[in-house]
mmCIF file with all atom_site columns, C-alpha atoms in Angstrom:
data_model
loop_
_atom_site.group_PDB
_atom_site.id
_atom_site.type_symbol
_atom_site.label_atom_id
_atom_site.label_alt_id
_atom_site.label_comp_id
_atom_site.label_asym_id
_atom_site.label_entity_id
_atom_site.label_seq_id
_atom_site.pdbx_PDB_ins_code
_atom_site.Cartn_x
_atom_site.Cartn_y
_atom_site.Cartn_z
_atom_site.occupancy
_atom_site.B_iso_or_equiv
_atom_site.pdbx_formal_charge
_atom_site.auth_seq_id
_atom_site.auth_comp_id
_atom_site.auth_asym_id
_atom_site.auth_atom_id
_atom_site.pdbx_PDB_model_num
ATOM 1   C CA . GLN A 1 1   ? -128.569 -27.241 -179.489 1.00 90.00 ? 1   GLN A CA 1
ATOM 2   C CA . VAL A 1 2   ? -129.744 -29.797 -182.027 1.00 95.00 ? 2   VAL A CA 1
ATOM 3   C CA . GLN A 1 3   ? -128.323 -30.307 -185.492 1.00 96.00 ? 3   GLN A CA 1
ATOM 4   C CA . LEU A 1 4   ? -130.318 -32.035 -188.228 1.00 97.00 ? 4   LEU A CA 1
ATOM 5   C CA . VAL A 1 5   ? -128.936 -33.488 -191.455 1.00 97.00 ? 5   VAL A CA 1
ATOM 6   C CA . GLU A 1 6   ? -131.244 -34.783 -194.188 1.00 97.00 ? 6   GLU A CA 1
ATOM 7   C CA . SER A 1 7   ? -130.284 -37.300 -196.835 1.00 97.00 ? 7   SER A CA 1
ATOM 8   C CA . GLY A 1 8   ? -131.907 -39.567 -199.398 1.00 97.00 ? 8   GLY A CA 1
ATOM 9   C CA . GLY A 1 9   ? -133.283 -37.033 -201.848 1.00 97.00 ? 9   GLY A CA 1
ATOM 10  C CA . GLY A 1 10  ? -132.768 -37.299 -205.566 1.00 98.00 ? 10  GLY A CA 1
ATOM 11  C CA . LEU A 1 11  ? -134.411 -37.928 -208.905 1.00 98.00 ? 11  LEU A CA 1
ATOM 12  C CA . VAL A 1 12  ? -137.132 -40.542 -209.257 1.00 98.00 ? 12  VAL A CA 1
ATOM 13  C CA . GLN A 1 13  ? -139.716 -41.529 -211.853 1.00 98.00 ? 13  GLN A CA 1
ATOM 14  C CA . ALA A 1 14  ? -143.404 -40.984 -211.139 1.00 98.00 ? 14  ALA A CA 1
ATOM 15  C CA . GLY A 1 15  ? -144.764 -43.982 -209.279 1.00 98.00 ? 15  GLY A CA 1
ATOM 16  C CA . GLY A 1 16  ? -141.400 -44.727 -207.713 1.00 98.00 ? 16  GLY A CA 1
ATOM 17  C CA . SER A 1 17  ? -140.192 -44.517 -204.127 1.00 98.00 ? 17  SER A CA 1
ATOM 18  C CA . LEU A 1 18  ? -137.638 -42.659 -202.038 1.00 98.00 ? 18  LEU A CA 1
ATOM 19  C CA . ARG A 1 19  ? -136.655 -42.913 -198.385 1.00 98.00 ? 19  ARG A CA 1
ATOM 20  C CA . LEU A 1 20  ? -135.509 -39.721 -196.660 1.00 98.00 ? 20  LEU A CA 1
ATOM 21  C CA . SER A 1 21  ? -133.434 -39.806 -193.478 1.00 98.00 ? 21  SER A CA 1
ATOM 22  C CA . CYS A 1 22  ? -132.947 -37.125 -190.833 1.00 97.00 ? 22  CYS A CA 1
ATOM 23  C CA . ALA A 1 23  ? -130.065 -37.683 -188.427 1.00 97.00 ? 23  ALA A CA 1
ATOM 24  C CA . ALA A 1 24  ? -130.159 -35.616 -185.228 1.00 96.00 ? 24  ALA A CA 1
ATOM 25  C CA . SER A 1 25  ? -127.135 -34.765 -183.112 1.00 96.00 ? 25  SER A CA 1
ATOM 26  C CA . GLY A 1 26  ? -126.396 -32.578 -180.107 1.00 95.00 ? 26  GLY A CA 1
ATOM 27  C CA . SER A 1 27  ? -128.961 -32.464 -177.305 1.00 91.00 ? 27  SER A CA 1
ATOM 28  C CA . THR A 1 28  ? -131.080 -35.212 -178.818 1.00 91.00 ? 28  THR A CA 1
ATOM 29  C CA . PHE A 1 29  ? -132.424 -36.286 -175.425 1.00 89.00 ? 29  PHE A CA 1
ATOM 30  C CA . SER A 1 30  ? -134.580 -33.152 -175.379 1.00 90.00 ? 30  SER A CA 1
ATOM 31  C CA . ILE A 1 31  ? -136.398 -33.807 -178.674 1.00 92.00 ? 31  ILE A CA 1
ATOM 32  C CA . THR A 1 32  ? -140.155 -34.113 -178.189 1.00 92.00 ? 32  THR A CA 1
ATOM 33  C CA . ALA A 1 33  ? -141.292 -34.365 -181.803 1.00 93.00 ? 33  ALA A CA 1
ATOM 34  C CA . MET A 1 34  ? -139.892 -34.552 -185.319 1.00 95.00 ? 34  MET A CA 1
ATOM 35  C CA . GLY A 1 35  ? -141.394 -33.956 -188.704 1.00 96.00 ? 35  GLY A CA 1
ATOM 36  C CA . TRP A 1 36  ? -140.975 -33.271 -192.375 1.00 98.00 ? 36  TRP A CA 1
ATOM 37  C CA . TYR A 1 37  ? -141.950 -30.140 -194.295 1.00 98.00 ? 37  TYR A CA 1
ATOM 38  C CA . ARG A 1 38  ? -141.581 -29.333 -197.971 1.00 98.00 ? 38  ARG A CA 1
ATOM 39  C CA . GLN A 1 39  ? -141.434 -26.226 -200.124 1.00 98.00 ? 39  GLN A CA 1
ATOM 40  C CA . ALA A 1 40  ? -141.911 -26.066 -203.876 1.00 97.00 ? 40  ALA A CA 1
ATOM 41  C CA . PRO A 1 41  ? -140.847 -23.037 -205.958 1.00 91.00 ? 41  PRO A CA 1
ATOM 42  C CA . GLY A 1 42  ? -143.297 -20.175 -205.561 1.00 93.00 ? 42  GLY A CA 1
ATOM 43  C CA . LYS A 1 43  ? -145.216 -21.919 -202.781 1.00 95.00 ? 43  LYS A CA 1
ATOM 44  C CA . GLN A 1 44  ? -145.267 -21.717 -198.997 1.00 96.00 ? 44  GLN A CA 1
ATOM 45  C CA . ARG A 1 45  ? -143.579 -24.317 -196.858 1.00 96.00 ? 45  ARG A CA 1
ATOM 46  C CA . GLU A 1 46  ? -146.121 -26.960 -195.860 1.00 96.00 ? 46  GLU A CA 1
ATOM 47  C CA . LEU A 1 47  ? -146.218 -29.698 -193.269 1.00 97.00 ? 47  LEU A CA 1
ATOM 48  C CA . VAL A 1 48  ? -145.921 -33.205 -194.695 1.00 98.00 ? 48  VAL A CA 1
ATOM 49  C CA . ALA A 1 49  ? -145.797 -35.470 -191.635 1.00 98.00 ? 49  ALA A CA 1
ATOM 50  C CA . THR A 1 50  ? -145.011 -35.379 -187.916 1.00 97.00 ? 50  THR A CA 1
ATOM 51  C CA . ILE A 1 51  ? -144.238 -37.955 -185.253 1.00 96.00 ? 51  ILE A CA 1
ATOM 52  C CA . ARG A 1 52  ? -144.449 -37.091 -181.558 1.00 92.00 ? 52  ARG A CA 1
ATOM 53  C CA . ALA A 1 53  ? -142.629 -38.495 -178.545 1.00 85.00 ? 53  ALA A CA 1
ATOM 54  C CA . GLY A 1 54  ? -145.555 -40.777 -177.761 1.00 86.00 ? 54  GLY A CA 1
ATOM 55  C CA . GLY A 1 55  ? -145.455 -42.189 -181.278 1.00 90.00 ? 55  GLY A CA 1
ATOM 56  C CA . SER A 1 56  ? -148.555 -40.513 -182.694 1.00 95.00 ? 56  SER A CA 1
ATOM 57  C CA . THR A 1 57  ? -148.339 -39.352 -186.307 1.00 97.00 ? 57  THR A CA 1
ATOM 58  C CA . ASN A 1 58  ? -150.048 -36.831 -188.566 1.00 97.00 ? 58  ASN A CA 1
ATOM 59  C CA . TYR A 1 59  ? -150.001 -36.503 -192.344 1.00 98.00 ? 59  TYR A CA 1
ATOM 60  C CA . ALA A 1 60  ? -151.024 -33.927 -194.883 1.00 98.00 ? 60  ALA A CA 1
ATOM 61  C CA . ASP A 1 61  ? -154.081 -35.035 -196.835 1.00 98.00 ? 61  ASP A CA 1
ATOM 62  C CA . SER A 1 62  ? -152.081 -34.963 -200.053 1.00 97.00 ? 62  SER A CA 1
ATOM 63  C CA . VAL A 1 63  ? -149.686 -37.696 -198.862 1.00 98.00 ? 63  VAL A CA 1
ATOM 64  C CA . LYS A 1 64  ? -151.943 -39.939 -196.770 1.00 98.00 ? 64  LYS A CA 1
ATOM 65  C CA . GLY A 1 65  ? -151.689 -43.540 -197.869 1.00 98.00 ? 65  GLY A CA 1
ATOM 66  C CA . ARG A 1 66  ? -148.451 -42.891 -199.765 1.00 98.00 ? 66  ARG A CA 1
ATOM 67  C CA . PHE A 1 67  ? -145.952 -41.558 -197.196 1.00 98.00 ? 67  PHE A CA 1
ATOM 68  C CA . THR A 1 68  ? -144.953 -43.063 -193.842 1.00 98.00 ? 68  THR A CA 1
ATOM 69  C CA . ILE A 1 69  ? -142.982 -41.315 -191.093 1.00 98.00 ? 69  ILE A CA 1
ATOM 70  C CA . SER A 1 70  ? -141.025 -43.408 -188.609 1.00 97.00 ? 70  SER A CA 1
ATOM 71  C CA . ARG A 1 71  ? -138.170 -43.107 -186.137 1.00 94.00 ? 71  ARG A CA 1
ATOM 72  C CA . ASP A 1 72  ? -135.219 -45.048 -184.757 1.00 92.00 ? 72  ASP A CA 1
ATOM 73  C CA . ASN A 1 73  ? -134.536 -43.719 -181.277 1.00 83.00 ? 73  ASN A CA 1
ATOM 74  C CA . ALA A 1 74  ? -131.276 -45.653 -180.921 1.00 85.00 ? 74  ALA A CA 1
ATOM 75  C CA . LYS A 1 75  ? -129.895 -43.860 -183.976 1.00 89.00 ? 75  LYS A CA 1
ATOM 76  C CA . ASN A 1 76  ? -131.609 -40.517 -183.267 1.00 91.00 ? 76  ASN A CA 1
ATOM 77  C CA . THR A 1 77  ? -132.965 -40.656 -186.793 1.00 94.00 ? 77  THR A CA 1
ATOM 78  C CA . ALA A 1 78  ? -136.345 -40.011 -188.386 1.00 96.00 ? 78  ALA A CA 1
ATOM 79  C CA . TYR A 1 79  ? -137.378 -41.369 -191.770 1.00 97.00 ? 79  TYR A CA 1
ATOM 80  C CA . LEU A 1 80  ? -139.910 -40.522 -194.438 1.00 98.00 ? 80  LEU A CA 1
ATOM 81  C CA . GLN A 1 81  ? -140.782 -43.405 -196.745 1.00 98.00 ? 81  GLN A CA 1
ATOM 82  C CA . MET A 1 82  ? -142.351 -41.966 -199.889 1.00 98.00 ? 82  MET A CA 1
ATOM 83  C CA . ASN A 1 83  ? -144.186 -44.337 -202.233 1.00 98.00 ? 83  ASN A CA 1
ATOM 84  C CA . SER A 1 84  ? -146.258 -43.767 -205.371 1.00 98.00 ? 84  SER A CA 1
ATOM 85  C CA . LEU A 1 85  ? -144.501 -40.464 -205.938 1.00 98.00 ? 85  LEU A CA 1
ATOM 86  C CA . LYS A 1 86  ? -146.130 -37.852 -208.141 1.00 98.00 ? 86  LYS A CA 1
ATOM 87  C CA . PRO A 1 87  ? -144.623 -34.874 -209.993 1.00 98.00 ? 87  PRO A CA 1
ATOM 88  C CA . GLU A 1 88  ? -146.443 -32.563 -207.571 1.00 97.00 ? 88  GLU A CA 1
ATOM 89  C CA . ASP A 1 89  ? -144.337 -34.039 -204.753 1.00 98.00 ? 89  ASP A CA 1
ATOM 90  C CA . THR A 1 90  ? -141.316 -32.261 -206.237 1.00 98.00 ? 90  THR A CA 1
ATOM 91  C CA . ALA A 1 91  ? -139.945 -29.905 -203.576 1.00 98.00 ? 91  ALA A CA 1
ATOM 92  C CA . VAL A 1 92  ? -137.159 -29.292 -201.104 1.00 98.00 ? 92  VAL A CA 1
ATOM 93  C CA . TYR A 1 93  ? -137.886 -31.427 -198.061 1.00 98.00 ? 93  TYR A CA 1
ATOM 94  C CA . TYR A 1 94  ? -136.862 -30.131 -194.619 1.00 98.00 ? 94  TYR A CA 1
ATOM 95  C CA . CYS A 1 95  ? -136.518 -32.026 -191.373 1.00 98.00 ? 95  CYS A CA 1
ATOM 96  C CA . TYR A 1 96  ? -137.828 -30.402 -188.181 1.00 96.00 ? 96  TYR A CA 1
ATOM 97  C CA . ALA A 1 97  ? -137.327 -31.160 -184.492 1.00 96.00 ? 97  ALA A CA 1
ATOM 98  C CA . ALA A 1 98  ? -138.987 -29.621 -181.434 1.00 93.00 ? 98  ALA A CA 1
ATOM 99  C CA . THR A 1 99  ? -137.405 -29.640 -177.971 1.00 91.00 ? 99  THR A CA 1
ATOM 100 C CA . LEU A 1 100 ? -138.570 -28.808 -174.458 1.00 85.00 ? 100 LEU A CA 1
ATOM 101 C CA . GLN A 1 101 ? -136.390 -25.692 -174.319 1.00 87.00 ? 101 GLN A CA 1
ATOM 102 C CA . ARG A 1 102 ? -137.081 -24.565 -177.879 1.00 86.00 ? 102 ARG A CA 1
ATOM 103 C CA . PRO A 1 103 ? -140.655 -25.407 -178.908 1.00 73.00 ? 103 PRO A CA 1
ATOM 104 C CA . GLY A 1 104 ? -140.149 -23.386 -182.098 1.00 82.00 ? 104 GLY A CA 1
ATOM 105 C CA . GLY A 1 105 ? -137.774 -26.106 -183.162 1.00 92.00 ? 105 GLY A CA 1
ATOM 106 C CA . TYR A 1 106 ? -134.709 -26.680 -185.273 1.00 96.00 ? 106 TYR A CA 1
ATOM 107 C CA . TRP A 1 107 ? -134.442 -27.152 -189.028 1.00 97.00 ? 107 TRP A CA 1
ATOM 108 C CA . GLY A 1 108 ? -132.235 -29.134 -191.338 1.00 97.00 ? 108 GLY A CA 1
ATOM 109 C CA . GLN A 1 109 ? -130.679 -27.763 -194.502 1.00 97.00 ? 109 GLN A CA 1
ATOM 110 C CA . GLY A 1 110 ? -133.143 -29.455 -196.846 1.00 97.00 ? 110 GLY A CA 1
ATOM 111 C CA . THR A 1 111 ? -132.854 -32.165 -199.479 1.00 97.00 ? 111 THR A CA 1
ATOM 112 C CA . GLN A 1 112 ? -134.175 -31.908 -203.037 1.00 98.00 ? 112 GLN A CA 1
ATOM 113 C CA . VAL A 1 113 ? -136.753 -34.412 -204.277 1.00 98.00 ? 113 VAL A CA 1
ATOM 114 C CA . THR A 1 114 ? -137.573 -34.314 -207.981 1.00 98.00 ? 114 THR A CA 1
ATOM 115 C CA . VAL A 1 115 ? -140.235 -36.567 -209.499 1.00 98.00 ? 115 VAL A CA 1
ATOM 116 C CA . SER A 1 116 ? -140.280 -36.833 -213.287 1.00 97.00 ? 116 SER A CA 1
ATOM 117 C CA . SER A 1 117 ? -143.279 -37.707 -215.439 1.00 93.00 ? 117 SER A CA 1
#
């Protein structure tokens, strides 16, 4: 079992920055990839960024050049640095982790990000 706890969400002005953290606990040795998803009201959950065990990353086109995903293996924590935030980035952001025994993954509880004009 893996437990994920997100933090760092909040209110920010357009053009500002936020740094989200996702702390993993439990069987963290089995994690093969982590990522961030987001869901705005009335919209489907969408992938924002992923980072795999080998270090490769992927980003949604809408956040390329503005968001950066990273990890600290010693702390079992993934981060999402969000710069140049726009009102359309407003959503609940969810952390995700895949493991060898559960490729479908685990999910955090979500953290609210609100970007004001």
